[in-house]
Short mmCIF file of C-alpha atoms and ligand atoms in Angstrom, two decimals:
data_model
loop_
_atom_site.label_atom_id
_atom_site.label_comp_id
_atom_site.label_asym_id
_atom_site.label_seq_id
_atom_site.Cartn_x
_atom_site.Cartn_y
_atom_site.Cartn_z
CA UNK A 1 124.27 -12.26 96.01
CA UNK A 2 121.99 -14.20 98.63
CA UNK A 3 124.59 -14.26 102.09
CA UNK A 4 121.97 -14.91 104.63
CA UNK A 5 119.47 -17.67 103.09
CA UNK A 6 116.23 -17.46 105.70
CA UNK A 7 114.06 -18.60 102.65
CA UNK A 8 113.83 -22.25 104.07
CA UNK A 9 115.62 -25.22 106.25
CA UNK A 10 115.92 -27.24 103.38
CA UNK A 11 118.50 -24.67 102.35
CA UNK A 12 121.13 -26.57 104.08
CA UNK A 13 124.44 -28.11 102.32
CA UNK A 14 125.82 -31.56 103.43
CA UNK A 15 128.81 -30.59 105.78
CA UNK A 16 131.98 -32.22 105.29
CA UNK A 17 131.80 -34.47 107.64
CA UNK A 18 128.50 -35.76 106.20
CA UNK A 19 130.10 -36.23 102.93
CA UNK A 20 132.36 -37.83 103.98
CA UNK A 21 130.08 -40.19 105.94
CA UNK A 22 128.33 -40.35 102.44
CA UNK A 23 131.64 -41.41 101.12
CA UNK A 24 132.69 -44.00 103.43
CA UNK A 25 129.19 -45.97 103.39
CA UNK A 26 128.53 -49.70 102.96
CA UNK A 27 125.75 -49.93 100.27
CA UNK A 28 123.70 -52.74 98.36
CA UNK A 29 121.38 -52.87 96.40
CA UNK A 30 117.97 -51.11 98.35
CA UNK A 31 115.28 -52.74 96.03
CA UNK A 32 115.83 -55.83 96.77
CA UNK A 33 116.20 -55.28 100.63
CA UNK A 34 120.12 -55.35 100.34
CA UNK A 35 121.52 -52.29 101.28
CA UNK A 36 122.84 -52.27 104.67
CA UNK A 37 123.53 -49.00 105.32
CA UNK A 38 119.46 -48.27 104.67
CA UNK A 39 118.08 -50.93 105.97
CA UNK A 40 120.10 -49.42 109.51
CA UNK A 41 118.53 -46.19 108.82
CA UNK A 42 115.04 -47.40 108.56
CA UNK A 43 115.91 -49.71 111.76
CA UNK A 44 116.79 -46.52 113.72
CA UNK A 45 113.90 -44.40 112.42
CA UNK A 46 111.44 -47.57 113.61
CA UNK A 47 113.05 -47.75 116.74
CA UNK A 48 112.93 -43.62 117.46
CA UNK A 49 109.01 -43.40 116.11
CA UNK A 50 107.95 -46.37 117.90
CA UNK A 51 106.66 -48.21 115.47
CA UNK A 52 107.33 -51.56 113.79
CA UNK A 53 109.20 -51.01 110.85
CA UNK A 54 109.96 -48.22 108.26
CA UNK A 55 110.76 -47.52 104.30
CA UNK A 56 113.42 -45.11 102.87
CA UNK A 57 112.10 -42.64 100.47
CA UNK A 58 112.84 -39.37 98.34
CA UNK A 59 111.06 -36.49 99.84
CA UNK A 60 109.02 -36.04 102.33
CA UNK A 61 106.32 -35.76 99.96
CA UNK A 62 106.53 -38.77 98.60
CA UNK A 63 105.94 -39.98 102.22
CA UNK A 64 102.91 -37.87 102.59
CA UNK A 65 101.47 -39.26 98.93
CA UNK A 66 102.02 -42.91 99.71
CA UNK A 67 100.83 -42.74 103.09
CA UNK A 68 97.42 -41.10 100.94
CA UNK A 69 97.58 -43.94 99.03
CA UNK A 70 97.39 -47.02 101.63
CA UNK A 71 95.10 -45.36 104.02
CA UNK A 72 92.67 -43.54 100.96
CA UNK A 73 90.51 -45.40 98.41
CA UNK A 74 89.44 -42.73 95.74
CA UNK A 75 86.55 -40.74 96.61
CA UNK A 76 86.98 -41.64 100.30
CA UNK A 77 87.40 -38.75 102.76
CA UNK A 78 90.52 -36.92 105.07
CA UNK A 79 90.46 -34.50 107.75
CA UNK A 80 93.14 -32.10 108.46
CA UNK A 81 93.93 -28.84 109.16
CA UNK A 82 93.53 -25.94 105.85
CA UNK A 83 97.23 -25.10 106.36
CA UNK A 84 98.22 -28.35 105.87
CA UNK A 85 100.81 -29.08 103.42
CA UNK A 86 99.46 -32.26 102.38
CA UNK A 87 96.86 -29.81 100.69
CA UNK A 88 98.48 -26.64 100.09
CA UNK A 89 102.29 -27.50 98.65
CA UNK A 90 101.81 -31.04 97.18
CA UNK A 91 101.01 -29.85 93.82
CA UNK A 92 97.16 -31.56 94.26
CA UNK A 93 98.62 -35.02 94.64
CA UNK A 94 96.25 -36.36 97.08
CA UNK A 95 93.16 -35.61 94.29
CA UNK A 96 95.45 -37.01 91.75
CA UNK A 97 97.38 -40.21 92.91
CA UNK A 98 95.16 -41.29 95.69
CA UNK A 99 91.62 -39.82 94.90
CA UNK A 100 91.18 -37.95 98.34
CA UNK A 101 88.71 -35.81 99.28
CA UNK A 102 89.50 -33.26 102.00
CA UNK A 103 87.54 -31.93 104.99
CA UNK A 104 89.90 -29.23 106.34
CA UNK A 105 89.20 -27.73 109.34
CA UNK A 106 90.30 -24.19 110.59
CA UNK A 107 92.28 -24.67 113.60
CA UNK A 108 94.62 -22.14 115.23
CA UNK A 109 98.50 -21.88 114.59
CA UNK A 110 97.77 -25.27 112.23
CA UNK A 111 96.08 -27.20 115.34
CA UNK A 112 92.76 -27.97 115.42
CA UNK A 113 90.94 -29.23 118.62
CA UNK A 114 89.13 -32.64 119.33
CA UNK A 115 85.49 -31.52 119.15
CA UNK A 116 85.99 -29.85 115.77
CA UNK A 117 87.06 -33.17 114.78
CA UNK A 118 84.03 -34.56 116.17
CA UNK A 119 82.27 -31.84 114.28
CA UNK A 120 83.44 -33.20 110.90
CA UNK A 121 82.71 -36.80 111.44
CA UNK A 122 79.39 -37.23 108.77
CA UNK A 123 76.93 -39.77 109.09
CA UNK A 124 77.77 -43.14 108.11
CA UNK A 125 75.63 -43.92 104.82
CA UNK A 126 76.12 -44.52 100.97
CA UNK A 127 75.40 -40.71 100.48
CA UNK A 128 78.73 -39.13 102.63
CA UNK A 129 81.73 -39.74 101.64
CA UNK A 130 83.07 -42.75 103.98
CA UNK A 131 86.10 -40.71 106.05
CA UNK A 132 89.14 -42.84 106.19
CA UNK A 133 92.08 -40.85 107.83
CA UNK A 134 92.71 -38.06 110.17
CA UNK A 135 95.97 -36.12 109.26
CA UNK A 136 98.33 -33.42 111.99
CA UNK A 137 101.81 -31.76 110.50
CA UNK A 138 104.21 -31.62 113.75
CA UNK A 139 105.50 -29.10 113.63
CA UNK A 140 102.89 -27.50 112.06
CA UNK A 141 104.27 -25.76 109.19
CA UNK A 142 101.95 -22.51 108.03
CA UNK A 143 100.75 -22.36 111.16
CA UNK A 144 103.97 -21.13 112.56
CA UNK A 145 106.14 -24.08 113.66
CA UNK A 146 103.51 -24.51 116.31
CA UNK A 147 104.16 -27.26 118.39
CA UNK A 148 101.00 -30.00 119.26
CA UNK A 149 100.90 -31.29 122.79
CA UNK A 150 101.09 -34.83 123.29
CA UNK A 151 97.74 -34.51 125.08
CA UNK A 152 96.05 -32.55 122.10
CA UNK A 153 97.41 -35.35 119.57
CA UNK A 154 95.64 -38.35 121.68
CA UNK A 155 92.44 -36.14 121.54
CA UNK A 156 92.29 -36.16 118.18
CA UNK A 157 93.27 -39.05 117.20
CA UNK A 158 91.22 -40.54 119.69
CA UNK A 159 88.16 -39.03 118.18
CA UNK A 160 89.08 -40.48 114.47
CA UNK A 161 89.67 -44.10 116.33
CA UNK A 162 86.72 -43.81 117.75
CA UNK A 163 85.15 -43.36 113.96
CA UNK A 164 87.02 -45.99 112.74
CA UNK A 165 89.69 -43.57 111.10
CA UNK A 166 93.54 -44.24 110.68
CA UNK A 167 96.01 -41.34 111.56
CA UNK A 168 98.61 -39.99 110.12
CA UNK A 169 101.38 -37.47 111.39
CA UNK A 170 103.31 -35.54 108.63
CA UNK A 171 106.32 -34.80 110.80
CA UNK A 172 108.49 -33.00 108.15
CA UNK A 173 109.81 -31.65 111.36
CA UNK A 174 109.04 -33.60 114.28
CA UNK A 175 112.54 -33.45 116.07
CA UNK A 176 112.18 -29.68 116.01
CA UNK A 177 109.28 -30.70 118.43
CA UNK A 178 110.98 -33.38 120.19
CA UNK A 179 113.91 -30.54 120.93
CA UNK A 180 111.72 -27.54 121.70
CA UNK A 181 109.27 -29.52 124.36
CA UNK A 182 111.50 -32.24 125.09
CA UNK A 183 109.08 -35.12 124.29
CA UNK A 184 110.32 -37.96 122.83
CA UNK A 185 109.79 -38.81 119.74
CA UNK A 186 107.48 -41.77 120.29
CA UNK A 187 105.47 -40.35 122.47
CA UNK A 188 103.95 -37.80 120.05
CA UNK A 189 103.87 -40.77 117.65
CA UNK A 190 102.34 -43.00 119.55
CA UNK A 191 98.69 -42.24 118.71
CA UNK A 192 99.37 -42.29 115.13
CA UNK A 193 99.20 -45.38 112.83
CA UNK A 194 101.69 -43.80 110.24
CA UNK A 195 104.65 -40.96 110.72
CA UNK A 196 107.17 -39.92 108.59
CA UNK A 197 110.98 -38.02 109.35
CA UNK A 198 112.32 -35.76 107.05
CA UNK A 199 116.21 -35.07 106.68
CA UNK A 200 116.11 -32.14 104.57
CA UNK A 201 114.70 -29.38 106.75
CA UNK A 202 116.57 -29.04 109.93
CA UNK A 203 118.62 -31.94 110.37
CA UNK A 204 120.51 -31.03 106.99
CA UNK A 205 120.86 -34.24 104.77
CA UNK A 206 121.02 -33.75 100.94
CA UNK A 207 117.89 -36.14 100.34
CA UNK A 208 116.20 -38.49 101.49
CA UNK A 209 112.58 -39.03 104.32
CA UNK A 210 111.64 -42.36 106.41
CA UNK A 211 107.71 -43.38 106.63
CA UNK A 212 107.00 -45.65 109.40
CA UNK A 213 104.11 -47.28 110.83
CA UNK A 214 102.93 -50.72 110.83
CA UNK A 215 104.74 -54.07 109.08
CA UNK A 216 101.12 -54.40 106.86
CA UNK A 217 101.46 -50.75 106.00
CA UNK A 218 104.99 -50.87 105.04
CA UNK A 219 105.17 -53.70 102.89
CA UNK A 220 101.98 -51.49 101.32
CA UNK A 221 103.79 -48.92 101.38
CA UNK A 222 107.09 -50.43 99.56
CA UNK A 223 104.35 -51.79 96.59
CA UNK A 224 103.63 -47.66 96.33
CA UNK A 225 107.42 -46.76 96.27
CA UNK A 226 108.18 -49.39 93.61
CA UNK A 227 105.09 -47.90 91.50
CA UNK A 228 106.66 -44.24 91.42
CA UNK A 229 110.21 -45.56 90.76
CA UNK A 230 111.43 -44.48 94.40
CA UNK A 231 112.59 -47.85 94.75
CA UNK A 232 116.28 -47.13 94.25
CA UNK A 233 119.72 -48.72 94.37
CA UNK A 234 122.25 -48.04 96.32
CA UNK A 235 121.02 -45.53 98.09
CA UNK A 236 123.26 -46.27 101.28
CA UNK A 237 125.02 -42.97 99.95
CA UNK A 238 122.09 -40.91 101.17
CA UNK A 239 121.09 -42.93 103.76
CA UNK A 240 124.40 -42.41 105.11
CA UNK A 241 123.81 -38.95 105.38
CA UNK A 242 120.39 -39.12 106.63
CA UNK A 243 122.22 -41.40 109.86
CA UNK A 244 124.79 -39.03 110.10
CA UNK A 245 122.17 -36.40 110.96
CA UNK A 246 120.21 -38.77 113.43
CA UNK A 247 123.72 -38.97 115.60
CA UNK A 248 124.75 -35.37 114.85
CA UNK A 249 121.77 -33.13 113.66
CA UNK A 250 118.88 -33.19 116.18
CA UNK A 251 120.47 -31.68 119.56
CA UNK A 252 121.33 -28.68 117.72
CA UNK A 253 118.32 -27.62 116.71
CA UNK A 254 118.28 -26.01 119.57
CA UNK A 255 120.61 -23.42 117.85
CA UNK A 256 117.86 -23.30 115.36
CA UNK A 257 115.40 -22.25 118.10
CA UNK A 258 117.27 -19.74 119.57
CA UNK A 259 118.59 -17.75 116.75
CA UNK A 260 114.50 -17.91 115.43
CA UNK A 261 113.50 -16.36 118.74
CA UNK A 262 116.61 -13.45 118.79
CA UNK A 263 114.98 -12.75 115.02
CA UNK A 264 111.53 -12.51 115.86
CA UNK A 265 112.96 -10.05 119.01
CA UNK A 266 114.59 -8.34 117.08
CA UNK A 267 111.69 -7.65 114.34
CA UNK A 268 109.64 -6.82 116.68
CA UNK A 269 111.45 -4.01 117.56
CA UNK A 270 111.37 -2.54 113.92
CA UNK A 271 108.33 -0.14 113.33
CA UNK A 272 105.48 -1.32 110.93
CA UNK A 273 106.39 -5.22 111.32
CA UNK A 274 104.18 -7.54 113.12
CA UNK A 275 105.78 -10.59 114.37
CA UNK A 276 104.45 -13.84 115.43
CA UNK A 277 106.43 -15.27 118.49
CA UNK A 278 108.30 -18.69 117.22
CA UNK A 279 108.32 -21.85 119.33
CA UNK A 280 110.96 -23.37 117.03
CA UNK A 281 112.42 -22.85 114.22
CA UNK A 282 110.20 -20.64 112.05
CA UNK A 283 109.65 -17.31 112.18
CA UNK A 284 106.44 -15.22 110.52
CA UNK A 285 106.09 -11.47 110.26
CA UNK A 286 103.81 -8.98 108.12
CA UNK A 287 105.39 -6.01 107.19
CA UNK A 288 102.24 -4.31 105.68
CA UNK A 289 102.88 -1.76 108.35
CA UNK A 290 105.41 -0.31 106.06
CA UNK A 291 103.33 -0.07 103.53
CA UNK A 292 105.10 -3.13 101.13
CA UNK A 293 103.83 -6.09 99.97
CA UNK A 294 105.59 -8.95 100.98
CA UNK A 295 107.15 -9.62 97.41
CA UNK A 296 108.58 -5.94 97.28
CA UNK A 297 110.13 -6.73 100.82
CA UNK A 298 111.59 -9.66 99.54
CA UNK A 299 113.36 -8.02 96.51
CA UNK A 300 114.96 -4.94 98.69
CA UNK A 301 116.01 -7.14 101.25
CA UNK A 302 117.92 -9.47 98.70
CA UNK A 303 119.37 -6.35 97.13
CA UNK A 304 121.14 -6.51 101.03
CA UNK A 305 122.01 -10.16 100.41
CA UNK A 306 118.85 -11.90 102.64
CA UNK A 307 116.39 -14.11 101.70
CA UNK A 308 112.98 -14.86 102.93
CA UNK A 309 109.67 -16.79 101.47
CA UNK A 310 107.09 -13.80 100.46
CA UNK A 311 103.57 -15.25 101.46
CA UNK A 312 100.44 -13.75 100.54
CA UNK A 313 99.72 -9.85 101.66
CA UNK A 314 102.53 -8.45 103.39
CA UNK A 315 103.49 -12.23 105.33
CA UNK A 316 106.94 -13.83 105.48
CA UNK A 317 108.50 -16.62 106.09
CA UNK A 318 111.68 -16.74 107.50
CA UNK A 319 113.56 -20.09 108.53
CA UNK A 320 116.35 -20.64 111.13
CA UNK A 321 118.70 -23.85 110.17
CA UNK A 322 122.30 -25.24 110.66
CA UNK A 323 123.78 -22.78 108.05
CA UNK A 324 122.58 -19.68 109.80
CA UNK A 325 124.13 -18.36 112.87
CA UNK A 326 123.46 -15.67 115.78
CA UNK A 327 126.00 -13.38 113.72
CA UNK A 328 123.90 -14.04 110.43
CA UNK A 329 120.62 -13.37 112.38
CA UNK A 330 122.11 -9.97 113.72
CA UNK A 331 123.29 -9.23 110.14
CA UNK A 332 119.65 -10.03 108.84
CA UNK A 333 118.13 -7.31 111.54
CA UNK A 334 120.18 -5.00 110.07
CA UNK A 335 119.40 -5.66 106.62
CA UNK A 336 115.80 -5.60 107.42
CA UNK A 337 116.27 -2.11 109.18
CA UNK A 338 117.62 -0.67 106.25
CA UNK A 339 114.74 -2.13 103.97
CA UNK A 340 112.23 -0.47 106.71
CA UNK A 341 113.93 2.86 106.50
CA UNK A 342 113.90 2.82 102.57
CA UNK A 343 117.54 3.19 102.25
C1 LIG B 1 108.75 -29.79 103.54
C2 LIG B 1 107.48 -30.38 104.01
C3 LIG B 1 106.94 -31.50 103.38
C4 LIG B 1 107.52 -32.10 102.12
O1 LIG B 1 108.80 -32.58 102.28
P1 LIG B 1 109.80 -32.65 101.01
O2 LIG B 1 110.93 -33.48 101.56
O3 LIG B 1 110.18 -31.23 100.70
O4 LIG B 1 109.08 -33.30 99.90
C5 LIG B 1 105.78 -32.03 103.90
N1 LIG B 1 105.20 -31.52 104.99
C6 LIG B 1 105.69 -30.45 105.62
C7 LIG B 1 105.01 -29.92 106.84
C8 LIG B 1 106.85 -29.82 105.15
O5 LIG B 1 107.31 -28.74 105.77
#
């Protein structure tokens, strides 16, 4: 039996005291604009991103894909990072739904500078692909929960401006940046046309992600949400959560931070794994130093009751959240011990 799930932050269950915020909440109907409790949410979300107003939706990836889909006409061109799950864990969406082409660039820990953005822009003519959008994941996710600074972000984005491109920030989990640099929110959005929240990885809602950005894009973006059937009822019941998490969630992920940092330390420390240091809430190693491939790790060590993402080669993934304590790390270390000794 899993005990110690490290295998993700979206591993979280809705605490009591969310449900029972769930419980309690006002609702309408969301579709038609009615539901109080979401419009609230998307209110607060505006107001904390800076930007003019926001729409409720599903999954983060949904936010991602729509976002595609008002800033990308097919066969029209986006830049981002190759770790970037817009590309890698969206099941080819962005070919699919919105006809996007991709320019990735190879940038370090998931961040890529201003000049190799400059590097990418083509020529403008009817034989290039016209380039539409420039896309950044804070924090970024493959590239270790990596955390862009403010000044980096206005580079970029000031270089796709500059080529007449839009921006968009995937910010699955941005308040793990806002907590680990202690930028506001805002400010890392503020060179971006479009940025999304989501309240399944750290800040431990059941469902639900906010898009925000401009009142034009928006109301694009609600014609998008209708399309897929996202457009839902009353959803207040989520929502409810997702504000529950805004007034309860963020300061805490501070926790998360910590407890990633005593598990990389204490990794680090075990002979034959390689650990990358975390700056929030995500921790990698490589434990081809003892001679296993990641996926054989990841069996043993859930024969001891812990659970991590096997990546390719001998990398993990393993995730701090708000279901994991400094006990359950310490627990983990020793399970991982015992896996390294074979016993
Ligand atoms: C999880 C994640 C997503 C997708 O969010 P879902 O809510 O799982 O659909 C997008 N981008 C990044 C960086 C993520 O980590």
């Amino acid at each position: 039996m899993i005990e110690i799930d490290l295998y993700s932050d979206t591993q979280t269950r809705p605490t009591t005291a969310m449900r029972k915020a769930m419980a309690e909440a006002e609702v309408g109907d969301e579709q038609q604009g009615r539901d109080p409790t979401v419009n609230r949410l998307r209110e607060r979300v505006a107001e904390l991103l800076g930007k003019e107003d926001a729409v409720f939706l599903p999954s983060g990836t949904m936010c991602n894909q729509i976002a595609l889909l008002v800033h990308v006409r097919p066969g029209e061109e986006v830049i981002c990072d190759q770790t970037a799950h817009i590309i890698t864990s969206e099941g080819g969406g962005g070919a699919a739904l919105a006809g996007a082409m991709f320019r990735t660039l190879a940038g370090s820990r998931g961040m890529f500078a201003a000049e190799q953005v400059e590097a990418a822009i083509r020529p403008d003519n009817r034989y290039c692909p016209r380039q539409v959008l420039l896309a950044v994941e804070q924090t970024s996710n493959l590239g270790g929960g990596a955390v862009w600074p403010t000044k980096r972000l206005a580079e970029v984005a000031a270089v796709a401006r500059k080529h007449g491109l839009k921006t968009h920030m995937d910010g699955a989990r941005l308040m793990n940046a806002v907590v680990a640099s202690g930028t506001p929110a805002h400010k890392f959005c503020e060179p971006f046309d479009s940025v999304w929240l989501d309240f399944t990885k750290g800040l431990g809602a059941p469902v639900g992600a906010v898009l925000a950005g401009p009142k034009a894009f928006v109301r694009e973006a609600w014609r998008f949400k209708h399309q897929f059937g996202g457009a839902m009822r009353q959803s207040g019941i989520i929502a409810a959560a997702c504000l529950y998490a805004l007034e309860h969630n963020i300061g805490r992920l501070a926790e998360d931070h910590s407890n990633a940092r005593r598990l990389a330390e204490g990794l680090a420390q075990i002979p034959g794994i390689a650990v990358e240091e975390p700056e929030t809430n995500l921790v990698f190693l490589d434990v081809s130093g003892l001679g296993m491939a990641s996926t054989e790790f990841r069996d043993r060590l859930a024969g001891h009751g812990v659970r991590m993402q096997p990546l390719k080669g001998g990398r993990l993934r393993a995730v701090t959240h708000l279901d994991i304590t400094a006990a359950m790390v310490d627990e983990a270390l020793a399970a991982v011990r015992a896996v390294a000794k074979r016993s």
